[in-house]
Amino acid sequence: MNRLIQAIAFAADKHRNQRRKDADASPYINHPIALANVLANEAGVDEEAVLIAAVLHDTIEDTDTTASELESVFGEEIAAIVLEVTDDKRLPKGERKRLQIEHAPTISRSAKLVKLADKICNLRDVADSSPVQWSLERRQEYFEWAKAVVDGLRGVHPLLEAVFDRAYRNKP
Ligand code: NDP
Ligand code: ZN
């Protein structure tokens, strides 16, 4: 519990100047907290490392946080999970999206749980508080891409996968 709270404080500090892409420009930290909430309270996941990695999942990708920093503060296991769900930002966006589909079946079970929660939360956001100026077509494409990623993650947690399937039913 204390380490989870430490992770929330760490992520809140790292994301402090970032906002989501919705019309209200919601605080970025709402998103990592939403992942942990889906995992713990909608799917009953109680593994501390998974919940902590969920809270930290966008720190390397979207802030100045390094893998070695996560390793020194939270340990090797958590740093490894976060790295598994981190895109290589040196690659073009289309390539990153293709690689997510390709890599999904090969990542660890813990990373699959975090990625499923990420896709659930992002589908809910696209459905309810979409990035500003996204066309209907772009929102639909996002749903299809997220499903293609999740189809490669299946078999790890039927309840969490059912939560995803419910979110997908709200495809615009
Ligand atoms: P982005 O990857 O730029 O945006 C989606 C990501 O933004 C989410 O995965 C999420 O990532 C984050 N995010 C922040 N706020 C929100 C929110 N309110 N709702 C949902 N997600 C949010 O966009 P795309 O997924 O469309 O990827 C870009 C691709 O789209 C490229 O391949 C590009 O070529 C193509 N493109 C398509 C266009 C079209 O009209 N179809 C137009 C322009 C580009 P996280 O969880 O990491 O925060
Ligand atoms: Zn995310």
mmCIF file of C-alpha atoms and ligand atoms in Angstrom:
data_model
loop_
_atom_site.group_PDB
_atom_site.id
_atom_site.type_symbol
_atom_site.label_atom_id
_atom_site.label_comp_id
_atom_site.label_asym_id
_atom_site.label_seq_id
_atom_site.Cartn_x
_atom_site.Cartn_y
_atom_site.Cartn_z
ATOM 1 C CA MET A 1 0.000 0.000 0.000
ATOM 2 C CA ASN A 2 2.757 2.472 0.919
ATOM 3 C CA ARG A 3 4.639 1.731 -2.298
ATOM 4 C CA LEU A 4 1.471 2.253 -4.330
ATOM 5 C CA ILE A 5 0.967 5.660 -2.699
ATOM 6 C CA GLN A 6 4.625 6.455 -3.356
ATOM 7 C CA ALA A 7 4.085 5.598 -7.040
ATOM 8 C CA ILE A 8 1.016 7.887 -7.221
ATOM 9 C CA ALA A 9 3.054 10.751 -5.708
ATOM 10 C CA PHE A 10 5.963 10.019 -8.092
ATOM 11 C CA ALA A 11 3.723 9.920 -11.201
ATOM 12 C CA ALA A 12 1.790 13.028 -10.091
ATOM 13 C CA ASP A 13 5.061 14.932 -9.820
ATOM 14 C CA LYS A 14 6.400 13.669 -13.165
ATOM 15 C CA HIS A 15 3.155 14.439 -15.043
ATOM 16 C CA ARG A 16 2.500 17.688 -13.136
ATOM 17 C CA ASN A 17 2.647 19.955 -16.186
ATOM 18 C CA GLN A 18 0.809 17.615 -18.567
ATOM 19 C CA ARG A 19 -2.816 17.501 -19.568
ATOM 20 C CA ARG A 20 -4.972 14.967 -21.407
ATOM 21 C CA LYS A 21 -6.183 15.845 -24.903
ATOM 22 C CA ASP A 22 -9.889 16.238 -24.017
ATOM 23 C CA ALA A 23 -11.737 19.554 -24.251
ATOM 24 C CA ASP A 24 -11.295 20.195 -20.514
ATOM 25 C CA ALA A 25 -7.549 19.436 -20.670
ATOM 26 C CA SER A 26 -7.952 17.152 -17.666
ATOM 27 C CA PRO A 27 -4.922 16.607 -15.408
ATOM 28 C CA TYR A 28 -2.768 13.846 -16.930
ATOM 29 C CA ILE A 29 -2.490 11.956 -13.621
ATOM 30 C CA ASN A 30 -6.224 11.112 -13.783
ATOM 31 C CA HIS A 31 -5.333 8.585 -16.519
ATOM 32 C CA PRO A 32 -2.708 6.454 -14.680
ATOM 33 C CA ILE A 33 -4.914 6.479 -11.574
ATOM 34 C CA ALA A 34 -7.866 5.324 -13.730
ATOM 35 C CA LEU A 35 -5.815 2.321 -14.916
ATOM 36 C CA ALA A 36 -5.046 1.246 -11.350
ATOM 37 C CA ASN A 37 -8.706 1.727 -10.416
ATOM 38 C CA VAL A 38 -9.932 -0.449 -13.317
ATOM 39 C CA LEU A 39 -7.437 -3.177 -12.443
ATOM 40 C CA ALA A 40 -8.123 -3.181 -8.697
ATOM 41 C CA ASN A 41 -11.813 -2.369 -8.494
ATOM 42 C CA GLU A 42 -13.322 -3.600 -11.774
ATOM 43 C CA ALA A 43 -11.169 -6.670 -12.390
ATOM 44 C CA GLY A 44 -10.043 -7.578 -8.844
ATOM 45 C CA VAL A 45 -6.323 -7.493 -9.661
ATOM 46 C CA ASP A 46 -4.465 -7.252 -6.346
ATOM 47 C CA GLU A 47 -0.848 -7.739 -7.436
ATOM 48 C CA GLU A 48 1.071 -4.770 -6.081
ATOM 49 C CA ALA A 49 3.640 -4.737 -8.906
ATOM 50 C CA VAL A 50 0.903 -4.582 -11.560
ATOM 51 C CA LEU A 51 -0.944 -1.730 -9.821
ATOM 52 C CA ILE A 52 2.270 0.232 -9.296
ATOM 53 C CA ALA A 53 3.375 -0.316 -12.909
ATOM 54 C CA ALA A 54 -0.070 0.883 -14.055
ATOM 55 C CA VAL A 55 0.362 4.129 -12.121
ATOM 56 C CA LEU A 56 3.844 4.580 -13.619
ATOM 57 C CA HIS A 57 3.036 3.271 -17.119
ATOM 58 C CA ASP A 58 3.414 6.565 -19.045
ATOM 59 C CA THR A 59 6.318 8.061 -17.063
ATOM 60 C CA ILE A 60 9.127 6.860 -19.343
ATOM 61 C CA GLU A 61 7.166 7.488 -22.551
ATOM 62 C CA ASP A 62 5.860 10.946 -21.686
ATOM 63 C CA THR A 63 8.219 12.500 -19.076
ATOM 64 C CA ASP A 64 11.955 12.731 -18.387
ATOM 65 C CA THR A 65 11.810 9.577 -16.234
ATOM 66 C CA THR A 66 14.401 6.918 -17.117
ATOM 67 C CA ALA A 67 14.249 3.162 -16.643
ATOM 68 C CA SER A 68 17.199 3.296 -14.246
ATOM 69 C CA GLU A 69 15.414 5.930 -12.161
ATOM 70 C CA LEU A 70 12.347 3.661 -11.864
ATOM 71 C CA GLU A 71 14.632 0.748 -11.055
ATOM 72 C CA SER A 72 16.358 2.626 -8.249
ATOM 73 C CA VAL A 73 13.106 3.908 -6.711
ATOM 74 C CA PHE A 74 10.714 0.972 -7.354
ATOM 75 C CA GLY A 75 12.971 -1.974 -8.232
ATOM 76 C CA GLU A 76 13.823 -4.063 -11.252
ATOM 77 C CA GLU A 77 10.464 -5.878 -11.632
ATOM 78 C CA ILE A 78 8.390 -2.680 -11.872
ATOM 79 C CA ALA A 79 10.889 -0.903 -14.134
ATOM 80 C CA ALA A 80 10.790 -3.919 -16.467
ATOM 81 C CA ILE A 81 6.959 -3.908 -16.695
ATOM 82 C CA VAL A 82 6.893 -0.162 -17.456
ATOM 83 C CA LEU A 83 9.565 -0.613 -20.135
ATOM 84 C CA GLU A 84 7.491 -3.366 -21.757
ATOM 85 C CA VAL A 85 4.553 -0.978 -22.206
ATOM 86 C CA THR A 86 6.702 1.942 -23.392
ATOM 87 C CA ASP A 87 6.763 2.840 -27.104
ATOM 88 C CA ASP A 88 10.046 3.749 -28.749
ATOM 89 C CA LYS A 89 9.461 7.443 -29.410
ATOM 90 C CA ARG A 90 12.278 7.578 -31.969
ATOM 91 C CA LEU A 91 10.011 5.641 -34.369
ATOM 92 C CA PRO A 92 7.274 7.269 -36.462
ATOM 93 C CA LYS A 93 3.772 7.069 -34.944
ATOM 94 C CA GLY A 94 2.377 4.612 -37.500
ATOM 95 C CA GLU A 95 5.284 2.251 -36.913
ATOM 96 C CA ARG A 96 4.790 2.483 -33.136
ATOM 97 C CA LYS A 97 1.151 1.568 -33.526
ATOM 98 C CA ARG A 98 2.025 -1.392 -35.767
ATOM 99 C CA LEU A 99 4.646 -2.605 -33.287
ATOM 100 C CA GLN A 100 2.139 -2.517 -30.415
ATOM 101 C CA ILE A 101 0.002 -5.026 -32.334
ATOM 102 C CA GLU A 102 3.040 -7.149 -33.207
ATOM 103 C CA HIS A 103 4.528 -7.173 -29.683
ATOM 104 C CA ALA A 104 1.292 -7.653 -27.697
ATOM 105 C CA PRO A 105 1.438 -11.489 -27.661
ATOM 106 C CA THR A 106 5.103 -11.521 -26.569
ATOM 107 C CA ILE A 107 5.007 -9.291 -23.472
ATOM 108 C CA SER A 108 4.807 -10.589 -19.891
ATOM 109 C CA ARG A 109 1.506 -11.318 -18.151
ATOM 110 C CA SER A 110 1.929 -8.278 -15.884
ATOM 111 C CA ALA A 111 2.580 -6.012 -18.872
ATOM 112 C CA LYS A 112 -0.484 -7.470 -20.633
ATOM 113 C CA LEU A 113 -2.683 -6.523 -17.658
ATOM 114 C CA VAL A 114 -1.350 -2.945 -17.683
ATOM 115 C CA LYS A 115 -1.802 -2.670 -21.449
ATOM 116 C CA LEU A 116 -5.367 -4.005 -21.275
ATOM 117 C CA ALA A 117 -6.197 -1.411 -18.613
ATOM 118 C CA ASP A 118 -4.581 1.326 -20.741
ATOM 119 C CA LYS A 119 -6.701 0.391 -23.760
ATOM 120 C CA ILE A 120 -9.881 0.205 -21.623
ATOM 121 C CA CYS A 121 -9.256 3.694 -20.224
ATOM 122 C CA ASN A 122 -8.338 5.189 -23.580
ATOM 123 C CA LEU A 123 -11.434 3.718 -25.291
ATOM 124 C CA ARG A 124 -13.593 5.202 -22.534
ATOM 125 C CA ASP A 125 -11.852 8.541 -23.050
ATOM 126 C CA VAL A 126 -12.278 8.448 -26.835
ATOM 127 C CA ALA A 127 -15.966 7.582 -26.360
ATOM 128 C CA ASP A 128 -16.746 10.091 -23.570
ATOM 129 C CA SER A 129 -14.087 12.827 -23.652
ATOM 130 C CA SER A 130 -12.348 12.457 -26.965
ATOM 131 C CA PRO A 131 -9.282 14.451 -27.962
ATOM 132 C CA VAL A 132 -10.474 17.729 -29.396
ATOM 133 C CA GLN A 133 -10.955 17.819 -33.158
ATOM 134 C CA TRP A 134 -10.918 14.060 -33.637
ATOM 135 C CA SER A 135 -13.261 13.154 -36.478
ATOM 136 C CA LEU A 136 -15.709 10.263 -36.195
ATOM 137 C CA GLU A 137 -13.462 8.293 -38.531
ATOM 138 C CA ARG A 138 -10.408 8.854 -36.347
ATOM 139 C CA ARG A 139 -12.268 7.784 -33.197
ATOM 140 C CA GLN A 140 -13.482 4.654 -34.990
ATOM 141 C CA GLU A 141 -9.943 3.894 -36.208
ATOM 142 C CA TYR A 142 -8.656 4.255 -32.653
ATOM 143 C CA PHE A 143 -11.198 1.678 -31.429
ATOM 144 C CA GLU A 144 -10.199 -0.752 -34.189
ATOM 145 C CA TRP A 145 -6.489 -0.355 -33.472
ATOM 146 C CA ALA A 146 -7.002 -0.823 -29.714
ATOM 147 C CA LYS A 147 -8.972 -4.016 -30.412
ATOM 148 C CA ALA A 148 -6.200 -5.316 -32.663
ATOM 149 C CA VAL A 149 -3.695 -4.783 -29.830
ATOM 150 C CA VAL A 150 -5.984 -6.367 -27.226
ATOM 151 C CA ASP A 151 -6.698 -9.402 -29.429
ATOM 152 C CA GLY A 152 -2.981 -10.174 -29.052
ATOM 153 C CA LEU A 153 -3.166 -9.893 -25.254
ATOM 154 C CA ARG A 154 -6.107 -12.228 -24.645
ATOM 155 C CA GLY A 155 -6.040 -15.248 -22.372
ATOM 156 C CA VAL A 156 -4.489 -13.550 -19.332
ATOM 157 C CA HIS A 157 -7.535 -12.295 -17.422
ATOM 158 C CA PRO A 158 -11.065 -13.073 -18.669
ATOM 159 C CA LEU A 159 -12.718 -10.536 -16.360
ATOM 160 C CA LEU A 160 -10.450 -7.686 -17.488
ATOM 161 C CA GLU A 161 -10.949 -8.744 -21.113
ATOM 162 C CA ALA A 162 -14.726 -8.588 -20.557
ATOM 163 C CA VAL A 163 -14.310 -5.032 -19.222
ATOM 164 C CA PHE A 164 -12.483 -4.193 -22.461
ATOM 165 C CA ASP A 165 -15.227 -5.811 -24.564
ATOM 166 C CA ARG A 166 -17.840 -3.685 -22.775
ATOM 167 C CA ALA A 167 -15.820 -0.526 -23.473
ATOM 168 C CA TYR A 168 -15.478 -1.569 -27.119
ATOM 169 C CA ARG A 169 -19.260 -1.850 -27.456
ATOM 170 C CA ASN A 170 -19.381 1.961 -27.134
ATOM 171 C CA LYS A 171 -17.498 2.365 -30.426
ATOM 172 C CA PRO A 172 -18.711 5.610 -31.977
HETATM 173 P P1 NDP B 1 -2.400 9.823 -30.741
HETATM 174 O O1 NDP B 1 -1.548 8.636 -30.443
HETATM 175 O O2 NDP B 1 -1.747 11.084 -31.078
HETATM 176 O O3 NDP B 1 -3.426 10.057 -29.531
HETATM 177 C C1 NDP B 1 -4.013 8.999 -28.825
HETATM 178 C C2 NDP B 1 -3.300 8.822 -27.502
HETATM 179 O O4 NDP B 1 -3.369 10.031 -26.752
HETATM 180 C C3 NDP B 1 -3.944 7.789 -26.642
HETATM 181 O O5 NDP B 1 -3.439 6.515 -26.964
HETATM 182 C C4 NDP B 1 -3.577 8.245 -25.250
HETATM 183 O O6 NDP B 1 -2.267 7.728 -25.000
HETATM 184 C C5 NDP B 1 -3.473 9.766 -25.378
HETATM 185 N N1 NDP B 1 -4.628 10.560 -24.897
HETATM 186 C C6 NDP B 1 -4.554 11.738 -24.228
HETATM 187 N N2 NDP B 1 -5.760 12.255 -24.007
HETATM 188 C C7 NDP B 1 -6.652 11.398 -24.531
HETATM 189 C C8 NDP B 1 -8.074 11.403 -24.590
HETATM 190 N N3 NDP B 1 -8.835 12.388 -24.084
HETATM 191 N N4 NDP B 1 -8.679 10.375 -25.207
HETATM 192 C C9 NDP B 1 -7.940 9.365 -25.720
HETATM 193 N N5 NDP B 1 -6.587 9.298 -25.694
HETATM 194 C C10 NDP B 1 -5.946 10.323 -25.096
HETATM 195 O O7 NDP B 1 -3.404 9.577 -31.894
HETATM 196 P P2 NDP B 1 -3.644 8.308 -32.753
HETATM 197 O O8 NDP B 1 -3.922 7.134 -31.904
HETATM 198 O O9 NDP B 1 -4.657 8.674 -33.737
HETATM 199 O O10 NDP B 1 -2.212 8.040 -33.400
HETATM 200 C C11 NDP B 1 -1.647 8.789 -34.380
HETATM 201 C C12 NDP B 1 -1.807 8.012 -35.654
HETATM 202 O O11 NDP B 1 -2.940 8.540 -36.284
HETATM 203 C C13 NDP B 1 -0.671 8.096 -36.580
HETATM 204 O O12 NDP B 1 -0.436 6.841 -37.136
HETATM 205 C C14 NDP B 1 -1.141 9.100 -37.627
HETATM 206 O O13 NDP B 1 -0.594 8.778 -38.890
HETATM 207 C C15 NDP B 1 -2.600 8.904 -37.610
HETATM 208 N N6 NDP B 1 -3.395 10.075 -37.865
HETATM 209 C C16 NDP B 1 -4.680 9.861 -38.234
HETATM 210 C C17 NDP B 1 -5.529 10.912 -38.490
HETATM 211 C C18 NDP B 1 -6.931 10.625 -38.857
HETATM 212 O O14 NDP B 1 -7.723 11.533 -39.028
HETATM 213 N N7 NDP B 1 -7.335 9.359 -38.966
HETATM 214 C C19 NDP B 1 -5.080 12.296 -38.389
HETATM 215 C C20 NDP B 1 -3.724 12.405 -37.902
HETATM 216 C C21 NDP B 1 -2.933 11.321 -37.666
HETATM 217 P P3 NDP B 1 -1.628 7.514 -23.517
HETATM 218 O O15 NDP B 1 -2.342 6.414 -22.860
HETATM 219 O O16 NDP B 1 -0.213 7.170 -23.860
HETATM 220 O O17 NDP B 1 -1.775 8.836 -22.850
HETATM 221 ZN ZN ZN B 2 -1.693 5.445 -21.023
#
